[in-house]
Each structure stands twice: as C-alpha cells, then as structure tokens.
Short mmCIF file of C-alpha atoms and ligand atoms in Angstrom, two decimals:
data_model
loop_
_atom_site.label_atom_id
_atom_site.label_comp_id
_atom_site.label_asym_id
_atom_site.label_seq_id
_atom_site.Cartn_x
_atom_site.Cartn_y
_atom_site.Cartn_z
CA MET Y 1 -23.20 -4.64 -12.24
CA LYS Y 2 -22.02 -1.07 -12.51
CA VAL Y 3 -18.75 -0.59 -10.66
CA LEU Y 4 -16.76 2.55 -9.86
CA VAL Y 5 -13.06 2.52 -8.94
CA VAL Y 6 -11.90 5.63 -7.06
CA GLY Y 7 -8.32 6.74 -7.70
CA SER Y 8 -5.63 6.90 -10.32
CA GLY Y 9 -2.55 4.94 -9.22
CA GLY Y 10 -0.98 1.70 -10.41
CA ARG Y 11 -2.91 0.00 -7.63
CA GLU Y 12 -6.22 1.30 -8.96
CA HIS Y 13 -5.27 0.21 -12.48
CA ALA Y 14 -4.67 -3.31 -11.12
CA VAL Y 15 -8.01 -3.25 -9.28
CA ALA Y 16 -9.85 -2.09 -12.41
CA TRP Y 17 -8.01 -4.64 -14.59
CA LYS Y 18 -9.02 -7.47 -12.28
CA LEU Y 19 -12.61 -6.26 -11.89
CA ALA Y 20 -12.93 -5.98 -15.68
CA GLN Y 21 -12.38 -9.76 -15.87
CA SER Y 22 -15.44 -10.48 -13.78
CA PRO Y 23 -18.35 -11.74 -15.89
CA ARG Y 24 -20.75 -9.80 -13.66
CA VAL Y 25 -19.18 -6.41 -14.28
CA LYS Y 26 -21.23 -4.80 -17.03
CA ALA Y 27 -19.92 -1.24 -16.78
CA LEU Y 28 -16.69 -0.06 -15.21
CA TYR Y 29 -15.89 3.55 -14.30
CA ALA Y 30 -12.72 5.08 -12.86
CA ALA Y 31 -12.51 8.49 -11.22
CA PRO Y 32 -10.27 10.14 -12.06
CA GLY Y 33 -8.41 7.14 -13.57
CA ASN Y 34 -5.24 7.30 -15.65
CA GLY Y 35 -3.94 6.58 -19.15
CA GLY Y 36 -3.89 2.83 -18.64
CA MET Y 37 -7.30 2.64 -17.00
CA ALA Y 38 -8.80 4.52 -19.94
CA GLY Y 39 -8.45 1.33 -22.00
CA ILE Y 40 -10.71 -0.72 -19.70
CA ALA Y 41 -12.91 1.75 -17.84
CA ARG Y 42 -14.74 4.99 -18.54
CA CYS Y 43 -12.62 7.64 -16.85
CA VAL Y 44 -14.58 10.39 -15.14
CA ASP Y 45 -12.91 13.65 -14.23
CA ILE Y 46 -13.69 13.76 -10.50
CA SER Y 47 -10.94 14.11 -7.90
CA ALA Y 48 -10.56 11.06 -5.64
CA LEU Y 49 -10.87 13.44 -2.70
CA ASP Y 50 -14.11 15.09 -3.77
CA VAL Y 51 -16.48 12.99 -1.70
CA ALA Y 52 -19.63 14.94 -2.52
CA ALA Y 53 -19.05 14.92 -6.28
CA MET Y 54 -18.15 11.22 -6.25
CA VAL Y 55 -21.32 10.27 -4.38
CA ALA Y 56 -23.44 12.46 -6.67
CA PHE Y 57 -21.90 10.75 -9.71
CA ALA Y 58 -22.43 7.28 -8.21
CA GLN Y 59 -26.08 8.09 -7.53
CA LYS Y 60 -26.66 9.52 -10.99
CA GLU Y 61 -25.09 6.50 -12.71
CA LYS Y 62 -26.71 4.01 -10.31
CA ILE Y 63 -23.32 2.54 -9.34
CA GLU Y 64 -23.78 -0.74 -7.45
CA LEU Y 65 -20.28 -1.10 -6.02
CA CYS Y 66 -17.70 1.56 -5.34
CA ALA Y 67 -14.12 0.37 -4.71
CA VAL Y 68 -12.15 2.76 -2.51
CA THR Y 69 -8.58 1.50 -2.42
CA SER Y 70 -6.41 4.46 -1.44
CA ASP Y 71 -5.72 6.12 1.88
CA ASP Y 72 -6.77 9.75 1.40
CA PRO Y 73 -10.33 9.12 0.13
CA GLN Y 74 -10.93 6.65 2.98
CA ALA Y 75 -9.59 9.12 5.54
CA ALA Y 76 -11.87 11.76 3.97
CA GLY Y 77 -14.91 9.54 4.61
CA MET Y 78 -15.59 8.31 1.06
CA VAL Y 79 -16.76 4.87 2.21
CA ASP Y 80 -18.99 6.33 4.93
CA ALA Y 81 -20.57 8.75 2.44
CA MET Y 82 -21.19 6.07 -0.20
CA ARG Y 83 -22.77 3.75 2.33
CA GLY Y 84 -24.82 6.66 3.68
CA ALA Y 85 -26.18 7.13 0.16
CA GLY Y 86 -27.09 3.44 -0.05
CA ILE Y 87 -24.21 2.44 -2.32
CA ALA Y 88 -22.14 -0.63 -1.43
CA ALA Y 89 -18.56 0.48 -0.89
CA PHE Y 90 -15.44 -1.65 -0.60
CA GLY Y 91 -12.91 -0.10 1.77
CA CYS Y 92 -12.96 1.09 5.35
CA THR Y 93 -14.72 3.87 7.21
CA LYS Y 94 -13.04 7.07 8.27
CA ALA Y 95 -12.92 5.80 11.86
CA ALA Y 96 -11.26 2.53 10.84
CA ALA Y 97 -8.86 4.34 8.49
CA ARG Y 98 -7.24 5.88 11.58
CA ILE Y 99 -5.23 2.67 11.84
CA GLU Y 100 -3.20 4.22 9.00
CA SER Y 101 -4.06 7.91 9.09
CA SER Y 102 -3.01 8.34 12.72
CA LYS Y 103 0.17 6.65 13.85
CA ILE Y 104 -0.76 7.59 17.42
CA PHE Y 105 -4.09 5.75 17.10
CA ALA Y 106 -2.30 2.69 15.69
CA LYS Y 107 0.40 2.66 18.35
CA GLU Y 108 -2.10 3.10 21.19
CA LEU Y 109 -4.19 0.25 19.74
CA MET Y 110 -1.15 -2.03 19.75
CA ARG Y 111 -0.25 -1.02 23.28
CA LYS Y 112 -3.77 -1.61 24.59
CA TYR Y 113 -4.15 -5.01 22.93
CA ASN Y 114 -0.57 -6.26 23.41
CA ILE Y 115 0.26 -6.46 19.72
CA PRO Y 116 4.04 -6.66 19.19
CA THR Y 117 5.54 -3.43 17.82
CA ALA Y 118 8.42 -1.04 18.48
CA ARG Y 119 8.36 0.59 21.92
CA HIS Y 120 7.11 4.16 21.54
CA MET Y 121 5.86 7.43 23.01
CA SER Y 122 3.54 9.99 21.39
CA PHE Y 123 4.01 13.75 21.76
CA THR Y 124 2.04 16.88 21.05
CA ASP Y 125 4.54 19.29 22.59
CA VAL Y 126 8.12 19.83 21.50
CA LYS Y 127 9.71 20.16 24.94
CA SER Y 128 8.68 16.72 26.22
CA ALA Y 129 9.61 15.14 22.88
CA LEU Y 130 13.14 16.58 23.13
CA GLU Y 131 13.51 15.41 26.73
CA TYR Y 132 12.40 11.91 25.81
CA ILE Y 133 15.01 11.77 23.03
CA ASP Y 134 17.77 12.48 25.57
CA ALA Y 135 16.81 9.32 27.44
CA GLN Y 136 16.97 7.08 24.30
CA THR Y 137 19.82 5.23 22.63
CA PRO Y 138 20.14 5.98 18.88
CA PRO Y 139 19.17 5.16 16.23
CA ILE Y 140 15.84 6.82 17.04
CA VAL Y 141 12.79 6.70 14.78
CA VAL Y 142 10.68 9.88 14.52
CA LYS Y 143 7.31 9.69 12.78
CA ALA Y 144 4.77 12.34 11.85
CA ASP Y 145 1.36 11.34 13.20
CA GLY Y 146 -0.69 11.83 10.02
CA LEU Y 147 -0.65 10.72 6.39
CA ALA Y 148 2.53 11.86 4.61
CA VAL Y 149 2.62 9.75 1.43
CA GLY Y 150 5.08 7.26 2.89
CA LYS Y 151 7.60 9.97 3.69
CA GLY Y 152 6.75 10.91 7.27
CA VAL Y 153 9.41 8.73 8.89
CA ILE Y 154 12.91 9.83 9.86
CA ILE Y 155 15.50 7.40 11.15
CA ALA Y 156 17.95 9.48 13.13
CA ASN Y 157 21.42 8.14 13.86
CA THR Y 158 22.09 10.64 16.65
CA ALA Y 159 19.99 12.36 19.31
CA GLN Y 160 20.83 15.66 17.61
CA GLU Y 161 19.36 14.48 14.30
CA ALA Y 162 16.26 13.17 16.08
CA LYS Y 163 15.75 16.54 17.79
CA ALA Y 164 16.14 18.36 14.49
CA ALA Y 165 13.51 16.05 12.97
CA VAL Y 166 11.10 16.75 15.84
CA ARG Y 167 11.59 20.52 15.48
CA ASP Y 168 11.19 20.37 11.70
CA MET Y 169 7.95 18.41 12.01
CA MET Y 170 6.36 20.14 14.99
CA GLU Y 171 7.55 23.71 14.46
CA GLY Y 172 8.91 23.88 10.91
CA GLY Y 173 5.82 22.55 9.15
CA LEU Y 174 7.64 19.58 7.59
CA PHE Y 175 4.87 17.22 6.36
CA SER Y 176 2.50 20.12 7.16
CA GLY Y 177 -0.48 19.08 9.34
CA ALA Y 178 0.72 15.46 9.51
CA GLY Y 179 3.64 16.50 11.72
CA LYS Y 180 1.83 18.48 14.43
CA SER Y 181 2.02 15.40 16.64
CA VAL Y 182 4.86 12.91 16.52
CA VAL Y 183 5.64 9.37 17.57
CA ILE Y 184 9.15 8.56 18.73
CA GLU Y 185 10.01 4.91 18.69
CA GLU Y 186 12.63 2.28 19.14
CA TYR Y 187 14.63 1.25 16.07
CA MET Y 188 13.96 -2.37 15.14
CA THR Y 189 16.30 -4.53 13.07
CA GLY Y 190 15.39 -7.40 10.75
CA ARG Y 191 13.98 -8.00 7.29
CA GLU Y 192 10.66 -6.45 6.33
CA VAL Y 193 7.66 -8.25 4.89
CA THR Y 194 4.19 -7.17 3.84
CA VAL Y 195 1.11 -9.27 4.48
CA MET Y 196 -2.20 -8.01 3.12
CA ALA Y 197 -5.57 -9.52 3.95
CA PHE Y 198 -9.14 -9.12 2.80
CA THR Y 199 -11.44 -8.70 5.75
CA ASP Y 200 -15.10 -8.06 6.44
CA GLY Y 201 -14.36 -7.22 10.06
CA LYS Y 202 -14.84 -10.80 11.28
CA THR Y 203 -12.92 -13.05 8.89
CA LEU Y 204 -9.42 -12.46 7.59
CA LYS Y 205 -8.18 -14.02 4.35
CA LEU Y 206 -4.50 -13.53 3.68
CA MET Y 207 -2.90 -12.75 0.34
CA PRO Y 208 0.53 -14.16 -0.55
CA PRO Y 209 3.24 -12.43 1.47
CA CYS Y 210 5.35 -9.98 -0.47
CA ARG Y 211 8.30 -7.62 -0.06
CA ASP Y 212 8.41 -4.04 -1.23
CA HIS Y 213 11.62 -2.12 -1.97
CA LYS Y 214 11.08 1.38 -0.62
CA ARG Y 215 14.34 3.21 -1.33
CA ILE Y 216 14.89 4.80 -4.71
CA GLY Y 217 18.39 3.38 -5.25
CA ASP Y 218 19.96 -0.05 -5.74
CA GLY Y 219 21.21 -1.64 -2.53
CA ASP Y 220 18.48 0.19 -0.54
CA THR Y 221 20.13 3.59 -0.87
CA GLY Y 222 18.71 7.10 -1.25
CA PRO Y 223 15.38 8.49 -0.12
CA ASN Y 224 12.20 6.51 0.58
CA THR Y 225 9.58 6.29 -2.15
CA GLY Y 226 6.09 4.87 -2.33
CA GLY Y 227 7.71 1.57 -3.45
CA MET Y 228 9.98 0.69 -6.37
CA GLY Y 229 9.50 -3.05 -6.73
CA VAL Y 230 7.81 -6.04 -5.14
CA ILE Y 231 8.42 -9.77 -5.03
CA SER Y 232 6.26 -12.62 -3.84
CA PRO Y 233 6.60 -15.03 -2.13
CA VAL Y 234 9.21 -14.10 0.48
CA PRO Y 235 11.48 -17.09 1.21
CA ASP Y 236 12.50 -15.97 4.72
CA TYR Y 237 8.85 -15.51 5.78
CA THR Y 238 8.25 -19.10 6.80
CA PRO Y 239 4.91 -20.79 7.57
CA GLU Y 240 5.98 -20.85 11.26
CA ILE Y 241 6.50 -17.08 11.31
CA ASN Y 242 3.19 -16.62 9.50
CA GLU Y 243 1.42 -18.76 12.06
CA ARG Y 244 2.91 -16.70 14.89
CA ALA Y 245 2.03 -13.43 13.16
CA ALA Y 246 -1.55 -14.60 12.68
CA ARG Y 247 -1.84 -15.49 16.35
CA GLU Y 248 -0.07 -12.47 17.84
CA ILE Y 249 -0.79 -9.76 15.28
CA PHE Y 250 -3.37 -10.38 12.53
CA LEU Y 251 -6.31 -11.72 14.52
CA PRO Y 252 -5.70 -9.55 17.61
CA THR Y 253 -5.70 -6.45 15.36
CA LEU Y 254 -8.98 -7.39 13.74
CA ASN Y 255 -10.55 -8.09 17.13
CA ALA Y 256 -9.12 -4.88 18.58
CA MET Y 257 -10.74 -2.80 15.83
CA ARG Y 258 -14.08 -4.43 16.52
CA ALA Y 259 -13.69 -3.89 20.25
CA GLU Y 260 -12.90 -0.22 19.64
CA GLY Y 261 -16.18 0.18 17.79
CA CYS Y 262 -14.62 0.65 14.36
CA PRO Y 263 -14.60 -2.78 12.71
CA PHE Y 264 -12.17 -2.88 9.82
CA THR Y 265 -13.44 -3.83 6.37
CA GLY Y 266 -11.55 -3.90 3.09
CA VAL Y 267 -7.86 -4.67 2.83
CA LEU Y 268 -5.75 -4.56 5.97
CA TYR Y 269 -2.04 -4.27 5.30
CA PHE Y 270 0.49 -5.43 7.90
CA GLU Y 271 4.02 -4.19 7.46
CA LEU Y 272 6.11 -6.44 9.64
CA MET Y 273 9.69 -6.46 10.85
CA LEU Y 274 11.01 -9.99 11.34
CA THR Y 275 13.04 -9.35 14.49
CA LYS Y 276 14.95 -11.89 16.53
CA ASP Y 277 12.09 -11.71 19.04
CA GLY Y 278 9.50 -12.57 16.41
CA PRO Y 279 7.42 -10.55 13.95
CA LYS Y 280 6.51 -7.00 15.02
CA VAL Y 281 4.33 -4.37 13.37
CA ILE Y 282 6.18 -1.49 11.69
CA GLU Y 283 2.90 0.02 10.59
CA TYR Y 284 -0.57 -0.74 9.33
CA ASN Y 285 -2.07 0.47 6.11
CA ALA Y 286 -5.82 0.57 5.65
CA ARG Y 287 -5.72 -0.51 2.01
CA PHE Y 288 -3.88 -2.45 -0.65
CA GLY Y 289 -0.24 -1.40 -0.98
CA ASP Y 290 0.88 0.27 -4.14
CA PRO Y 291 2.65 -1.52 -5.85
CA GLU Y 292 1.94 -4.59 -3.67
CA ALA Y 293 -1.61 -4.72 -5.06
CA GLN Y 294 -0.29 -5.20 -8.59
CA VAL Y 295 1.48 -8.38 -7.50
CA ALA Y 296 -1.33 -9.75 -5.32
CA LEU Y 297 -3.97 -9.16 -8.00
CA THR Y 298 -1.77 -10.65 -10.72
CA LEU Y 299 -1.61 -13.80 -8.61
CA LEU Y 300 -5.29 -13.78 -7.66
CA GLU Y 301 -7.26 -16.43 -9.53
CA SER Y 302 -10.68 -15.82 -8.01
CA ASP Y 303 -13.16 -13.16 -9.07
CA LEU Y 304 -12.30 -9.84 -7.36
CA LEU Y 305 -15.86 -8.57 -7.70
CA GLU Y 306 -17.21 -11.53 -5.72
CA ILE Y 307 -14.58 -10.98 -3.03
CA MET Y 308 -15.37 -7.27 -2.78
CA LEU Y 309 -19.09 -7.97 -2.56
CA SER Y 310 -18.56 -10.56 0.16
CA VAL Y 311 -16.55 -7.97 2.12
CA THR Y 312 -19.34 -5.41 1.86
CA GLN Y 313 -21.95 -8.03 2.80
CA GLY Y 314 -20.01 -9.55 5.72
CA THR Y 315 -19.86 -12.99 4.09
CA LEU Y 316 -16.14 -13.26 3.44
CA GLU Y 317 -15.97 -16.53 5.37
CA ASP Y 318 -17.81 -18.25 2.51
CA ALA Y 319 -15.95 -16.52 -0.32
CA GLU Y 320 -13.58 -18.51 -2.45
CA ILE Y 321 -10.16 -16.84 -2.62
CA ARG Y 322 -7.49 -18.68 -4.56
CA PHE Y 323 -4.06 -17.46 -5.65
CA ARG Y 324 -1.69 -18.95 -8.20
CA GLU Y 325 1.09 -20.82 -6.48
CA SER Y 326 3.65 -19.02 -8.63
CA ALA Y 327 6.24 -16.39 -7.93
CA ALA Y 328 5.73 -12.85 -9.15
CA ALA Y 329 7.99 -9.83 -9.56
CA LEU Y 330 7.06 -6.23 -10.21
CA VAL Y 331 9.45 -3.41 -11.07
CA VAL Y 332 8.41 0.25 -11.11
CA LEU Y 333 9.62 2.55 -13.88
CA ALA Y 334 9.86 6.09 -12.54
CA SER Y 335 10.52 9.54 -13.93
CA ARG Y 336 13.74 11.47 -13.46
CA GLY Y 337 13.34 13.61 -10.32
CA TYR Y 338 11.19 11.11 -8.38
CA PRO Y 339 10.68 10.99 -5.37
CA GLY Y 340 11.24 14.75 -5.51
CA THR Y 341 9.70 16.70 -8.38
CA PRO Y 342 9.30 14.36 -11.36
CA GLU Y 343 9.61 15.32 -15.02
CA LYS Y 344 6.42 14.87 -17.03
CA GLY Y 345 5.23 14.71 -20.62
CA LYS Y 346 7.78 12.24 -22.03
CA LEU Y 347 6.67 9.80 -24.72
CA ILE Y 348 6.72 6.16 -23.56
CA THR Y 349 8.01 3.71 -26.18
CA GLY Y 350 8.12 -0.07 -26.54
CA LEU Y 351 4.97 -1.04 -24.61
CA GLU Y 352 3.80 -3.13 -27.58
CA SER Y 353 6.91 -5.31 -27.34
CA VAL Y 354 6.31 -6.39 -23.74
CA SER Y 355 5.55 -10.13 -23.59
CA PRO Y 356 1.85 -10.97 -23.40
CA GLY Y 357 2.36 -12.77 -20.07
CA THR Y 358 3.66 -9.61 -18.38
CA ASN Y 359 1.13 -7.16 -16.96
CA ILE Y 360 1.70 -3.47 -17.54
CA PHE Y 361 0.12 -1.35 -14.82
CA HIS Y 362 -0.04 2.39 -15.40
CA ALA Y 363 0.44 4.82 -12.52
CA GLY Y 364 1.49 8.24 -13.81
CA THR Y 365 0.57 8.14 -17.49
CA ARG Y 366 -1.60 10.18 -19.81
CA ARG Y 367 -3.03 8.99 -23.09
CA GLU Y 368 -2.90 11.37 -26.02
CA ASN Y 369 -3.21 10.85 -29.79
CA GLY Y 370 -2.97 7.08 -29.35
CA GLY Y 371 0.32 7.35 -27.44
CA TYR Y 372 1.19 7.27 -23.74
CA TYR Y 373 3.07 10.08 -22.00
CA THR Y 374 4.57 10.23 -18.53
CA ASN Y 375 2.46 12.15 -16.04
CA GLY Y 376 3.89 11.50 -12.58
CA GLY Y 377 6.71 10.10 -10.47
CA ARG Y 378 5.96 6.42 -10.65
CA VAL Y 379 4.98 5.88 -14.27
CA LEU Y 380 4.53 2.15 -14.89
CA GLY Y 381 4.82 -1.14 -13.06
CA LEU Y 382 5.66 -4.28 -15.01
CA CYS Y 383 4.68 -7.53 -13.34
CA ALA Y 384 5.75 -11.00 -14.46
CA VAL Y 385 4.94 -14.43 -13.07
CA GLY Y 386 7.23 -17.48 -13.05
CA ASP Y 387 7.63 -20.93 -11.56
CA THR Y 388 10.47 -19.51 -9.52
CA LEU Y 389 11.27 -16.01 -8.33
CA GLY Y 390 14.35 -16.03 -10.54
CA GLY Y 391 12.19 -16.85 -13.55
CA ALA Y 392 9.76 -14.03 -12.77
CA LEU Y 393 12.62 -11.56 -12.28
CA ASP Y 394 14.34 -12.57 -15.54
CA ALA Y 395 11.05 -12.17 -17.40
CA VAL Y 396 10.28 -8.72 -15.97
CA TYR Y 397 13.78 -7.34 -16.53
CA GLY Y 398 13.78 -8.75 -20.07
CA ASP Y 399 10.59 -6.83 -20.78
CA ILE Y 400 11.87 -3.63 -19.19
CA SER Y 401 14.82 -3.58 -21.57
CA ARG Y 402 12.32 -2.98 -24.39
CA VAL Y 403 10.44 -0.09 -22.73
CA GLY Y 404 11.70 3.46 -22.42
CA PHE Y 405 11.10 7.15 -21.90
CA GLU Y 406 13.49 10.03 -21.39
CA GLY Y 407 14.90 10.04 -17.86
CA MET Y 408 13.47 6.59 -16.96
CA GLN Y 409 14.86 5.25 -13.69
CA TYR Y 410 14.29 1.90 -12.01
CA ARG Y 411 15.98 -0.41 -9.56
CA ARG Y 412 18.05 -3.19 -11.05
CA ASP Y 413 18.27 -5.24 -7.86
CA ILE Y 414 14.64 -6.06 -7.04
CA GLY Y 415 14.51 -9.52 -5.44
CA GLU Y 416 18.27 -9.96 -5.80
CA ARG Y 417 18.71 -11.10 -2.21
CA GLU Y 418 15.82 -13.57 -2.40
CA ARG Y 419 16.66 -15.15 -5.76
P1 AMP J 501 6.56 3.48 7.56
O1 AMP J 501 6.15 4.71 6.80
O2 AMP J 501 6.10 3.42 8.98
O3 AMP J 501 6.31 2.23 6.77
O4 AMP J 501 8.15 3.56 7.63
C1 AMP J 501 8.93 3.62 6.48
C2 AMP J 501 10.15 2.76 6.66
O5 AMP J 501 10.91 3.20 7.78
C3 AMP J 501 9.82 1.31 6.95
O6 AMP J 501 9.61 0.57 5.79
C4 AMP J 501 11.04 0.85 7.70
O7 AMP J 501 12.07 0.51 6.80
C5 AMP J 501 11.47 2.07 8.44
N1 AMP J 501 10.98 2.04 9.82
C6 AMP J 501 9.84 2.56 10.31
N2 AMP J 501 9.73 2.34 11.63
C7 AMP J 501 10.82 1.68 12.00
C8 AMP J 501 11.32 1.19 13.25
N3 AMP J 501 10.64 1.36 14.38
N4 AMP J 501 12.50 0.55 13.25
C9 AMP J 501 13.20 0.40 12.12
N5 AMP J 501 12.81 0.85 10.92
C10 AMP J 501 11.63 1.48 10.85
N1 LIG J 502 4.15 0.39 -1.04
C1 LIG J 502 3.86 0.83 0.25
C2 LIG J 502 2.51 1.34 0.47
O1 LIG J 502 1.63 1.22 -0.35
O2 LIG J 502 2.27 1.91 1.52
#
C-alpha cells in the first residue's frame, strides 16, 4: 500500500517508523516530514495545514491511507477532505476534533453526559467572567477556548491573577483567536495520567497508560511545554482506577460523541487527574500525544497499518492489538530557549553511539550533508524499554550522555517519583 503521514513532529516520526515495519506498506510518504523521517519516508514539501495541496498530492500519487495524527490538520478538516476525495484517512473529522479544539465543546459534552471533570463555566464576555471569578475560591484555572499548542491554560493563585488572565486572553489577544472565549474552572488536585485509545467510533482499545512531564524544569518547575518526558506504565494508576475510568469516562465519552452526531475515530486521548473522588478529565486530545505516541508505539507489537485500516473500516473490534509488557521511558532533548524562542541550526553529535535498543525519534531536526542539525524547540526524543521502569530510565539516560548539541536542555528527573 501507499501511505502518507501528515506532519513533522516526533509523534509523526514514531508513526512513520512503525508503519514502515508493516510488510504491506510498499511506499511511505511524509508531508512535510523532518530530518529523521527522511531516512524512512519520502518527504514532500507540503504544509500539514494545506488541505487542498495535501489532497491533490494524495490523489496524484494514489495514496491508499493517509494518517492524520496532529491537532491542527484535523481541526482544519484534513480527514474530511481526504475521505471526500475517496482516500481512507486515519484520524477524526473536523466536527469530532472539537473535543480538543474547543474546550467549551468538551466541557459542555462532559456536563451533558455526566462525565467527571472539574466544575466550570464558559464565557464570551469579560464582565461576566470577572464577576464569576469573584465568587470562586483560588486557585482558579483559566483556559482559552481554542487550540493554543498546550499553552492556553493559566493556573491563577489569586482572583486578581485570574482576572488579569481573563483580560489578557479576551481583550489583550493572548493566544490570539483561541482566547476570545474562555473557560474558568475549579482547580483539581492529584496525580495526572494519560490514557490513549484507538477507536473506530464503536470500539475502544486502550494503549498502556503513561505519564507526561509538562514543565520545562526538574521538579515540575518553570513554564509548560508540549511535554518533556514520558514513562509507562504508571504504578499509581491501578487496574481498579482504570476500570472505573473506563466505566465513568472512556465509554461514556465515546457514546456521547456518537450521540452528538460526530462519532470519534482515530486516537482519543484522555488526560486524567486522579483525585480523591476518583479519576476526572482534565482535557481530551483528539490524537496521539506527542511525546506519548513515541512510548506507545515503541511498546506496540502489532502492525500499526492493520490497526489504522481497521479504524477507517469500522472493524477495530476484530483487530489484534498487543503491547509489550515492558516499561518504557522517553526523554526529550530540547534547544536552548524552548518553550520560548528556540535556537536552531546546531550540529547534533553522538547519535551513532546510542544503543541499538533505544529508539531515536526526531522532532525538530534538519538533515544536511549527511549530518543532523537542530531545527526547532523539541529536537529529539530518546525512548528505551526495560523489564522495570528503573531499567528503562537508566538505559535512556545512559544514551543521552552520549548525545549533544550546543544549548541542549533536558529534564534529569523523568520518572524519578515512579521508580
Ligand atoms: P491542559 O492544556 O488542559 O492539559 O492543561 C495543562 C495543564 O494544566 C494540565 O496538565 C494540568 O497540570 C493543569 N490543569 C489544567 N486544568 C486543571 C484543573 N482544572 N485543575 C488543576 N490543574 C489543571
Ligand atoms: N504531550 C501532550 C500532548 O500531546 O498534548
């Protein structure tokens, strides 16, 4: 089969890497791709957001499956357009992508279908938002409604800070269009866990639970990022909690999307807070996490192509999905400046000395004259597997000590609390 992967992140590298192992994949394309993907797929210079150009390319090349695994292309209607052109597309429609692209849509869905989440109110005018804040007890969580690359959330410790956040978002253009409407919600306490699932809209098949580390600095300090490291499994996410989450959150969400006339297909991502009152939804994503995908796909034993096809055909119930029963750890190597403005163009050294058992996923890299150069904030993700989490962590940190580029930063405490 001819397969096209849309995007250029570490997640898309992992998707392409796993698809390339399928015996049925005869030609693999990535648009636009990155330095690492160039080694396994033909990279095509089309922006992941250019729906018309992507569909035209897919038609010209007679692509048989298009994998859409990031939020913006889905929200721009890439899956709808591919399917409209008769091309099987893995991912969700624009209408279903609202579960991520509109926090108001997601919160209203949870309210309507009694899915546990933080208490909330949505606002489109500043005055009522400010009045509501006065009636709340801090900390208060203020969220921009739209997509804001994981940065649209402000946790305010005082009412004054919360009001400033509302004004910045609604009047000051912070997060631009994403902040025209806001959600104000209750602050939940507990540990966070990510559960991702393949779904064809009817059946849900869970991937191993994992935990992302969102802050840039050790000890969960500094600003939020897209994710700096991931471990799996998560010892404090017990089978009992999982069973409760499946009953109260996972299946009700899937059914709610069907009932709303926008059945969800692709990967549904549940970000949960394990509160003392049980698991509650922090947010949904309409796709694989990045870098959570790198860990899940490293652990996946089954053929990703077959899974993706079963999702597009509505036959996921019969698909075989097996994961290694091992632990895995992934650490992101980022450029100086990230998550603000990252430096670029630095030569990456030592990749050849990484152990063969460790996967190297490229995010922001460029290939030139046989070498790799940094080309973004998150540059690489190294992912190792072990019998225990400690073993996986030791392996990944051992490999990182051999890799370098000027200004490289990474967290040294990934999985420290779970070891
Ligand atoms: P989100 O973009 O919704 O994933 O939020 C980013 C981060 O903000 C989450 O990973 C949580 O750590 C935190 N967060 C978001 N909503 C809440 C909430 N209601 N209570 C506590 N923390 C939250
Ligand atoms: N790593 C978090 C996300 O992909 O949203």
